[in-house]
Amino acid sequence: MINEKEMTAPNVSVGADTEQSILKQTNNSITDNIKKSNDILEKLKEMDRLSGIESDPNHIYSMTMEDLFDIAYGTKPPIIENILTPGMYVITGTPKVGKSFLMAQIAYYVSTGMQLWNNCVTQGDVLYLALEDRYERLQQRLSTMFGYETSVNLHLAVKSGTLEKGLETQLQNFIYSHPKTQLIIIDTLKKINDIGRENCSYAKDYEVIDRLKNVADKNGICILVVHHTRKEKAEDIFEMISGTNGIYGAADGALVLWKENRTSTQAFLSISGRDFPDQKITLQRNPETLQWDYVACEVEKWEPPSDPLLELISNKLNGNIYLWEGSPTELTIFLNSDLKPNMLTKKLNINASILLNKYNIKYEYFRSHDGRRIKLERQTV
């Protein structure tokens, strides 16, 4: 709730674009409800239109570049900064290298929200399908690693369906019952893959990962699947992923846990993804907790170059002002920007994720009965 000291855009005349900035007050709840109702109706109309087009097998749905830039896609922070984002990931490693301990560690840290190896973590529910384990073994492993500090957000299962026998429905039902789900770990891929076992091909491997990716993308979560490496050595560590390149090609990212010496307590976690640079993290097995402790990282954390517009917005939404809402034209006036309103909107649409993840400011772009509106809100920690 905004107090009386909070400010918004100045009340100025803007010609045809006459909508005015909104200073949140307690007496605007009726207007807000009308706006929300209009937004819902517009979305329902658009869904009906698109569903009719997309259900027509003779039609390819497309949009212009102009339309694409007019959309502000919903953004979510990384699950684990620099390691996992919402999407589909595969982790591989030789047998007994310590993958299951690493999976338990990742699951526990995401469920509690604790930093992992100095990386921020987005807390939420975690489903860990430990399909090669028993509950007794999980109890011993987790108590050794984390003592008696349990997490109510970590859900464990040792049995599930396969891709051809209801797994996707099971995962969807779990997400529906636990709307704060951030991560699902499947250990291992072999246990749930019954698609074309007699015919190993790129197409089959791609289909397996793509079906899981559809679940992840639909719900804005991360699915992390455990797999094995092939016996043959390779110059590129990611070429050691067992199966065809369809597994790696369909995934949003891959992790490989490996050792230079099998008996060594030191290991390396090589990471490759679409949303961050490749890196290699050196880990050391803790002899007491059996957790993987951080030692070093070959690639420093990457930060996109600062954008003057985003920096300006961050500076403006400071002190007593943490919420601004108005038209694109009013925003250019509020920021004293030379950008045209439509160009300003496109730039913010494209950089919405940076605005949220780097500056902790949520950006919304929508239409109401007053026309196009922009909402900027600094998130409270």
Tab-separated table of C-alpha atoms in Angstrom:
chain	number	residue	atom	x	y	z
A	1	MET	CA	0.000	0.000	0.000
A	2	ILE	CA	1.481	3.341	-0.981
A	3	ASN	CA	1.521	6.177	1.508
A	4	GLU	CA	0.715	9.782	0.684
A	5	LYS	CA	4.372	10.717	0.234
A	6	GLU	CA	4.790	8.457	-2.767
A	7	MET	CA	4.816	10.111	-6.156
A	8	THR	CA	4.023	9.199	-9.718
A	9	ALA	CA	4.190	10.860	-13.136
A	10	PRO	CA	3.243	14.555	-13.370
A	11	ASN	CA	-0.290	15.452	-14.390
A	12	VAL	CA	0.236	16.924	-17.860
A	13	SER	CA	-1.707	17.214	-21.071
A	14	VAL	CA	-0.472	14.852	-23.761
A	15	GLY	CA	-2.910	15.497	-26.621
A	16	ALA	CA	-4.627	12.342	-27.828
A	17	ASP	CA	-2.830	10.348	-25.159
A	18	THR	CA	-4.791	11.938	-22.292
A	19	GLU	CA	-4.532	9.236	-19.674
A	20	GLN	CA	-2.952	10.324	-16.432
A	21	SER	CA	-0.591	8.616	-14.019
A	22	ILE	CA	-2.143	6.805	-11.123
A	23	LEU	CA	-1.278	7.661	-7.566
A	24	LYS	CA	-2.386	4.617	-5.622
A	25	GLN	CA	-5.036	5.497	-3.070
A	26	THR	CA	-7.532	3.515	-1.093
A	27	ASN	CA	-10.487	4.859	-3.078
A	28	ASN	CA	-9.430	3.447	-6.455
A	29	SER	CA	-10.322	-0.189	-5.792
A	30	ILE	CA	-13.438	-0.012	-8.012
A	31	THR	CA	-11.387	1.331	-10.930
A	32	ASP	CA	-8.775	-1.381	-10.393
A	33	ASN	CA	-11.424	-4.102	-10.442
A	34	ILE	CA	-12.909	-2.731	-13.680
A	35	LYS	CA	-9.442	-2.607	-15.264
A	36	LYS	CA	-8.696	-6.177	-14.194
A	37	SER	CA	-12.042	-7.346	-15.565
A	38	ASN	CA	-11.341	-5.655	-18.905
A	39	ASP	CA	-7.886	-7.238	-19.039
A	40	ILE	CA	-9.372	-10.678	-18.384
A	41	LEU	CA	-12.031	-10.213	-21.077
A	42	GLU	CA	-9.417	-9.098	-23.624
A	43	LYS	CA	-7.226	-12.089	-22.795
A	44	LEU	CA	-10.160	-14.483	-23.143
A	45	LYS	CA	-11.068	-13.021	-26.536
A	46	GLU	CA	-7.461	-13.334	-27.698
A	47	MET	CA	-7.247	-16.933	-26.427
A	48	ASP	CA	-10.412	-17.848	-28.317
A	49	ARG	CA	-9.027	-16.295	-31.501
A	50	LEU	CA	-5.652	-18.018	-31.218
A	51	SER	CA	-7.101	-21.390	-30.266
A	52	GLY	CA	-9.197	-21.340	-33.423
A	53	ILE	CA	-6.163	-20.572	-35.562
A	54	GLU	CA	-3.818	-23.008	-33.845
A	55	SER	CA	-6.345	-25.847	-34.086
A	56	ASP	CA	-6.498	-25.459	-37.858
A	57	PRO	CA	-3.946	-27.922	-39.307
A	58	ASN	CA	-3.828	-25.945	-42.552
A	59	HIS	CA	-2.733	-22.725	-40.870
A	60	ILE	CA	0.667	-21.593	-39.572
A	61	TYR	CA	0.242	-19.025	-36.831
A	62	SER	CA	2.763	-16.205	-37.047
A	63	MET	CA	3.294	-12.668	-35.819
A	64	THR	CA	5.192	-9.714	-37.216
A	65	MET	CA	8.399	-8.454	-35.663
A	66	GLU	CA	6.463	-5.314	-34.729
A	67	ASP	CA	3.891	-7.389	-32.815
A	68	LEU	CA	6.640	-9.447	-31.192
A	69	PHE	CA	8.348	-6.360	-29.783
A	70	ASP	CA	5.010	-5.123	-28.415
A	71	ILE	CA	4.807	-8.099	-26.044
A	72	ALA	CA	6.259	-8.059	-22.540
A	73	TYR	CA	6.819	-11.718	-21.767
A	74	GLY	CA	6.537	-12.852	-18.184
A	75	THR	CA	9.932	-13.198	-16.581
A	76	LYS	CA	11.140	-15.403	-13.760
A	77	PRO	CA	14.431	-15.213	-11.887
A	78	PRO	CA	16.980	-18.046	-12.207
A	79	ILE	CA	16.422	-21.098	-10.045
A	80	ILE	CA	20.119	-21.017	-9.156
A	81	GLU	CA	22.014	-17.973	-10.364
A	82	ASN	CA	24.490	-18.802	-13.177
A	83	ILE	CA	23.581	-22.518	-13.035
A	84	LEU	CA	19.857	-23.248	-13.579
A	85	THR	CA	17.069	-21.174	-15.094
A	86	PRO	CA	13.472	-22.204	-15.835
A	87	GLY	CA	13.663	-24.762	-18.621
A	88	MET	CA	14.975	-28.252	-19.347
A	89	TYR	CA	18.425	-29.378	-18.164
A	90	VAL	CA	20.377	-32.625	-18.292
A	91	ILE	CA	23.151	-33.560	-15.852
A	92	THR	CA	25.480	-36.436	-16.636
A	93	GLY	CA	28.446	-38.173	-15.073
A	94	THR	CA	30.068	-41.545	-14.731
A	95	PRO	CA	28.524	-44.043	-12.269
A	96	LYS	CA	29.327	-43.382	-8.590
A	97	VAL	CA	30.889	-39.984	-9.309
A	98	GLY	CA	28.525	-38.345	-6.815
A	99	LYS	CA	25.561	-37.235	-8.947
A	100	SER	CA	22.930	-38.375	-6.437
A	101	PHE	CA	24.592	-36.416	-3.628
A	102	LEU	CA	24.757	-33.363	-5.884
A	103	MET	CA	21.064	-33.755	-6.767
A	104	ALA	CA	20.129	-33.990	-3.089
A	105	GLN	CA	22.201	-30.886	-2.393
A	106	ILE	CA	20.592	-28.868	-5.197
A	107	ALA	CA	17.108	-30.040	-4.183
A	108	TYR	CA	17.635	-29.102	-0.529
A	109	TYR	CA	19.124	-25.678	-1.266
A	110	VAL	CA	16.340	-24.690	-3.668
A	111	SER	CA	13.689	-25.881	-1.206
A	112	THR	CA	15.233	-23.778	1.584
A	113	GLY	CA	16.347	-20.808	-0.499
A	114	MET	CA	19.915	-20.896	0.828
A	115	GLN	CA	22.729	-19.686	-1.423
A	116	LEU	CA	24.573	-22.436	-3.274
A	117	TRP	CA	28.286	-21.796	-3.912
A	118	ASN	CA	27.734	-18.039	-3.471
A	119	ASN	CA	24.904	-18.037	-6.028
A	120	CYS	CA	21.454	-16.703	-5.177
A	121	VAL	CA	18.653	-19.279	-5.127
A	122	THR	CA	14.930	-18.809	-5.781
A	123	GLN	CA	13.114	-20.739	-3.070
A	124	GLY	CA	10.178	-22.971	-3.894
A	125	ASP	CA	8.814	-26.489	-3.799
A	126	VAL	CA	11.063	-29.221	-5.201
A	127	LEU	CA	10.029	-32.683	-6.380
A	128	TYR	CA	12.931	-35.135	-6.308
A	129	LEU	CA	12.197	-38.395	-8.132
A	130	ALA	CA	14.968	-40.630	-6.769
A	131	LEU	CA	13.917	-43.587	-8.899
A	132	GLU	CA	17.008	-45.703	-8.236
A	133	ASP	CA	16.770	-45.279	-4.454
A	134	ARG	CA	14.817	-46.497	-1.451
A	135	TYR	CA	13.334	-44.240	1.217
A	136	GLU	CA	15.648	-45.758	3.847
A	137	ARG	CA	18.712	-44.837	1.786
A	138	LEU	CA	17.376	-41.329	1.175
A	139	GLN	CA	16.839	-40.867	4.904
A	140	GLN	CA	20.428	-41.829	5.674
A	141	ARG	CA	21.869	-39.688	2.874
A	142	LEU	CA	19.865	-36.567	3.702
A	143	SER	CA	20.511	-36.789	7.441
A	144	THR	CA	24.239	-37.168	6.803
A	145	MET	CA	24.271	-34.177	4.481
A	146	PHE	CA	21.965	-31.780	6.322
A	147	GLY	CA	21.572	-33.108	9.851
A	148	TYR	CA	18.056	-32.822	11.267
A	149	GLU	CA	17.123	-29.463	9.663
A	150	THR	CA	14.322	-30.722	7.424
A	151	SER	CA	12.567	-28.863	4.620
A	152	VAL	CA	8.801	-29.025	4.159
A	153	ASN	CA	9.268	-27.827	0.564
A	154	LEU	CA	11.324	-30.858	-0.488
A	155	HIS	CA	9.139	-33.695	-1.775
A	156	LEU	CA	10.676	-37.138	-2.354
A	157	ALA	CA	9.447	-40.068	-4.434
A	158	VAL	CA	11.050	-43.371	-5.413
A	159	LYS	CA	8.449	-44.432	-7.986
A	160	SER	CA	6.699	-42.696	-10.876
A	161	GLY	CA	5.155	-43.389	-14.237
A	162	THR	CA	7.122	-43.367	-17.490
A	163	LEU	CA	6.679	-41.031	-20.439
A	164	GLU	CA	4.378	-43.541	-22.103
A	165	LYS	CA	2.561	-44.349	-18.853
A	166	GLY	CA	1.368	-41.079	-17.381
A	167	LEU	CA	4.500	-39.280	-16.150
A	168	GLU	CA	3.614	-35.956	-17.748
A	169	THR	CA	0.160	-36.026	-16.145
A	170	GLN	CA	1.701	-36.909	-12.773
A	171	LEU	CA	4.124	-33.986	-13.003
A	172	GLN	CA	1.352	-31.598	-14.038
A	173	ASN	CA	-0.834	-32.733	-11.129
A	174	PHE	CA	2.026	-32.183	-8.688
A	175	ILE	CA	2.620	-28.660	-10.019
A	176	TYR	CA	-1.100	-27.945	-9.792
A	177	SER	CA	-1.127	-29.097	-6.149
A	178	HIS	CA	2.092	-27.178	-5.399
A	179	PRO	CA	1.877	-23.874	-7.313
A	180	LYS	CA	5.191	-22.652	-5.856
A	181	THR	CA	7.126	-25.463	-7.540
A	182	GLN	CA	10.509	-24.301	-8.859
A	183	LEU	CA	12.378	-27.520	-9.617
A	184	ILE	CA	11.723	-31.156	-10.525
A	185	ILE	CA	14.654	-33.591	-10.509
A	186	ILE	CA	14.342	-36.934	-12.300
A	187	ASP	CA	17.012	-39.464	-11.338
A	188	THR	CA	17.427	-41.152	-13.795
A	189	LEU	CA	16.356	-40.662	-17.415
A	190	LYS	CA	16.532	-44.400	-18.051
A	191	LYS	CA	13.816	-45.045	-15.472
A	192	ILE	CA	11.211	-42.897	-17.228
A	193	ASN	CA	12.224	-43.344	-20.874
A	194	ASP	CA	10.173	-46.013	-22.617
A	195	ILE	CA	9.927	-44.246	-25.982
A	196	GLY	CA	11.283	-46.434	-28.779
A	197	ARG	CA	13.776	-48.350	-26.661
A	198	GLU	CA	14.395	-50.726	-29.516
A	199	ASN	CA	15.343	-47.882	-31.847
A	200	CYS	CA	17.895	-45.441	-30.460
A	201	SER	CA	17.973	-42.421	-32.764
A	202	TYR	CA	18.395	-38.665	-32.671
A	203	ALA	CA	14.644	-38.207	-33.221
A	204	LYS	CA	13.720	-40.485	-30.304
A	205	ASP	CA	16.227	-38.897	-27.927
A	206	TYR	CA	15.048	-35.447	-28.933
A	207	GLU	CA	11.401	-36.404	-28.356
A	208	VAL	CA	12.126	-37.642	-24.818
A	209	ILE	CA	13.739	-34.377	-23.721
A	210	ASP	CA	11.324	-32.219	-25.709
A	211	ARG	CA	8.286	-33.706	-23.965
A	212	LEU	CA	9.765	-32.943	-20.566
A	213	LYS	CA	10.783	-29.491	-21.781
A	214	ASN	CA	7.169	-28.786	-22.742
A	215	VAL	CA	6.119	-29.444	-19.130
A	216	ALA	CA	8.872	-27.154	-17.830
A	217	ASP	CA	8.122	-24.327	-20.279
A	218	LYS	CA	4.365	-24.537	-19.788
A	219	ASN	CA	4.730	-24.062	-16.035
A	220	GLY	CA	7.785	-21.811	-15.883
A	221	ILE	CA	9.828	-24.288	-13.820
A	222	CYS	CA	13.113	-26.147	-14.197
A	223	ILE	CA	13.266	-29.892	-14.862
A	224	LEU	CA	16.678	-31.455	-14.263
A	225	VAL	CA	17.194	-35.003	-15.536
A	226	VAL	CA	20.081	-37.236	-14.471
A	227	HIS	CA	21.762	-39.242	-17.236
A	228	HIS	CA	25.024	-41.136	-17.749
A	229	THR	CA	28.113	-40.421	-19.817
A	230	ARG	CA	29.402	-42.736	-22.500
A	231	LYS	CA	32.585	-44.729	-21.904
A	232	GLU	CA	34.474	-43.210	-24.826
A	233	LYS	CA	36.571	-40.129	-24.122
A	234	ALA	CA	35.917	-36.928	-26.045
A	235	GLU	CA	37.665	-33.594	-26.486
A	236	ASP	CA	34.436	-31.753	-25.715
A	237	ILE	CA	33.188	-32.857	-22.296
A	238	PHE	CA	29.563	-32.451	-23.432
A	239	GLU	CA	30.068	-34.968	-26.237
A	240	MET	CA	30.378	-37.594	-23.496
A	241	ILE	CA	26.632	-37.435	-22.836
A	242	SER	CA	25.290	-40.916	-23.505
A	243	GLY	CA	22.985	-41.373	-26.493
A	244	THR	CA	22.720	-39.184	-29.560
A	245	ASN	CA	23.086	-35.409	-29.743
A	246	GLY	CA	19.289	-35.228	-29.592
A	247	ILE	CA	19.444	-35.217	-25.779
A	248	TYR	CA	21.821	-32.261	-25.620
A	249	GLY	CA	20.190	-30.519	-28.577
A	250	ALA	CA	16.677	-30.470	-27.098
A	251	ALA	CA	17.753	-29.296	-23.647
A	252	ASP	CA	18.195	-25.674	-22.588
A	253	GLY	CA	21.430	-26.570	-20.827
A	254	ALA	CA	23.655	-29.404	-19.661
A	255	LEU	CA	25.880	-30.123	-16.676
A	256	VAL	CA	28.640	-32.739	-16.543
A	257	LEU	CA	30.103	-33.871	-13.212
A	258	TRP	CA	33.513	-35.494	-13.730
A	259	LYS	CA	36.810	-36.338	-12.077
A	260	GLU	CA	40.349	-36.474	-13.366
A	261	ASN	CA	41.017	-39.368	-10.993
A	262	ARG	CA	38.266	-41.736	-9.909
A	263	THR	CA	39.535	-41.961	-6.319
A	264	SER	CA	39.932	-38.194	-5.953
A	265	THR	CA	37.655	-36.219	-3.623
A	266	GLN	CA	37.817	-33.300	-6.060
A	267	ALA	CA	35.483	-33.046	-9.017
A	268	PHE	CA	34.564	-30.586	-11.736
A	269	LEU	CA	31.113	-29.425	-12.781
A	270	SER	CA	31.103	-28.208	-16.389
A	271	ILE	CA	28.027	-26.129	-17.258
A	272	SER	CA	26.711	-25.038	-20.632
A	273	GLY	CA	23.419	-23.215	-21.117
A	274	ARG	CA	21.537	-20.816	-23.331
A	275	ASP	CA	21.226	-18.127	-20.671
A	276	PHE	CA	24.804	-17.795	-19.383
A	277	PRO	CA	28.400	-18.401	-20.466
A	278	ASP	CA	30.038	-21.814	-20.210
A	279	GLN	CA	31.904	-22.401	-16.981
A	280	LYS	CA	33.768	-25.030	-15.012
A	281	ILE	CA	33.315	-25.147	-11.232
A	282	THR	CA	35.854	-26.964	-9.094
A	283	LEU	CA	34.232	-28.822	-6.178
A	284	GLN	CA	35.599	-30.643	-3.144
A	285	ARG	CA	33.749	-33.449	-1.385
A	286	ASN	CA	33.225	-32.587	2.291
A	287	PRO	CA	34.342	-35.672	4.263
A	288	GLU	CA	31.832	-35.040	7.073
A	289	THR	CA	28.638	-33.939	5.310
A	290	LEU	CA	29.435	-35.468	1.884
A	291	GLN	CA	28.240	-32.225	0.295
A	292	TRP	CA	30.087	-30.718	-2.641
A	293	ASP	CA	31.905	-27.588	-1.427
A	294	TYR	CA	32.865	-24.752	-3.742
A	295	VAL	CA	36.577	-24.326	-4.522
A	296	ALA	CA	36.860	-22.162	-7.643
A	297	CYS	CA	35.288	-21.254	-10.969
A	298	GLU	CA	37.200	-20.724	-14.199
A	299	VAL	CA	34.671	-18.280	-15.641
A	300	GLU	CA	33.819	-15.206	-13.643
A	301	LYS	CA	30.168	-14.344	-13.231
A	302	TRP	CA	28.949	-12.529	-16.319
A	303	GLU	CA	27.047	-9.282	-16.002
A	304	PRO	CA	25.424	-7.610	-18.989
A	305	PRO	CA	26.633	-4.043	-19.565
A	306	SER	CA	24.632	-1.422	-17.719
A	307	ASP	CA	21.848	0.175	-19.728
A	308	PRO	CA	21.377	3.925	-19.091
A	309	LEU	CA	17.588	3.642	-19.366
A	310	LEU	CA	17.354	0.807	-16.843
A	311	GLU	CA	19.769	2.601	-14.528
A	312	LEU	CA	17.592	5.718	-14.744
A	313	ILE	CA	14.432	3.773	-13.881
A	314	SER	CA	16.206	2.161	-10.926
A	315	ASN	CA	17.299	5.574	-9.654
A	316	LYS	CA	13.823	7.034	-10.091
A	317	LEU	CA	12.118	4.192	-8.228
A	318	ASN	CA	14.062	4.836	-5.069
A	319	GLY	CA	13.384	6.358	-1.671
A	320	ASN	CA	9.667	7.076	-1.260
A	321	ILE	CA	8.764	6.083	-4.812
A	322	TYR	CA	8.589	2.340	-5.369
A	323	LEU	CA	5.565	2.194	-7.703
A	324	TRP	CA	4.817	4.038	-10.939
A	325	GLU	CA	1.937	3.507	-13.355
A	326	GLY	CA	0.905	5.521	-16.382
A	327	SER	CA	0.964	5.752	-20.159
A	328	PRO	CA	4.130	5.344	-22.270
A	329	THR	CA	4.055	9.082	-23.031
A	330	GLU	CA	3.856	9.927	-19.334
A	331	LEU	CA	6.775	7.623	-18.632
A	332	THR	CA	8.999	9.479	-21.107
A	333	ILE	CA	8.104	12.709	-19.277
A	334	PHE	CA	8.687	11.133	-15.865
A	335	LEU	CA	12.123	9.911	-16.980
A	336	ASN	CA	12.890	13.055	-19.002
A	337	SER	CA	13.806	10.700	-21.854
A	338	ASP	CA	14.313	11.615	-25.507
A	339	LEU	CA	13.009	8.223	-26.623
A	340	LYS	CA	9.678	8.131	-28.411
A	341	PRO	CA	6.969	6.395	-26.328
A	342	ASN	CA	6.677	3.413	-28.689
A	343	MET	CA	10.458	2.885	-28.770
A	344	LEU	CA	10.630	3.193	-24.984
A	345	THR	CA	7.941	0.528	-24.644
A	346	LYS	CA	9.680	-1.868	-27.028
A	347	LYS	CA	12.975	-1.467	-25.188
A	348	LEU	CA	11.340	-2.178	-21.833
A	349	ASN	CA	9.451	-5.178	-23.250
A	350	ILE	CA	12.720	-6.728	-24.410
A	351	ASN	CA	14.623	-5.922	-21.200
A	352	ALA	CA	11.903	-6.874	-18.704
A	353	SER	CA	13.918	-9.838	-17.380
A	354	ILE	CA	17.023	-7.689	-16.785
A	355	LEU	CA	14.920	-5.069	-15.047
A	356	LEU	CA	13.584	-7.754	-12.698
A	357	ASN	CA	16.677	-9.879	-12.120
A	358	LYS	CA	19.285	-7.121	-11.921
A	359	TYR	CA	17.321	-4.148	-10.570
A	360	ASN	CA	14.519	-5.990	-8.729
A	361	ILE	CA	11.870	-3.978	-10.571
A	362	LYS	CA	8.825	-5.721	-12.022
A	363	TYR	CA	7.632	-4.349	-15.355
A	364	GLU	CA	4.119	-4.813	-16.750
A	365	TYR	CA	2.717	-3.600	-20.053
A	366	PHE	CA	-1.006	-3.934	-20.697
A	367	ARG	CA	-4.064	-2.335	-22.217
A	368	SER	CA	-6.991	-0.934	-20.254
A	369	HIS	CA	-10.035	1.197	-21.052
A	370	ASP	CA	-7.649	4.190	-20.799
A	371	GLY	CA	-5.279	2.797	-23.439
A	372	ARG	CA	-1.797	1.354	-23.140
A	373	ARG	CA	-0.379	1.316	-19.639
A	374	ILE	CA	2.993	0.640	-18.036
A	375	LYS	CA	3.491	-0.414	-14.443
A	376	LEU	CA	6.875	-0.374	-12.710
A	377	GLU	CA	7.150	-1.708	-9.168
A	378	ARG	CA	10.244	-2.259	-7.054
A	379	GLN	CA	9.978	-5.658	-5.409
A	380	THR	CA	10.429	-5.901	-1.654
A	381	VAL	CA	12.982	-8.468	-0.482
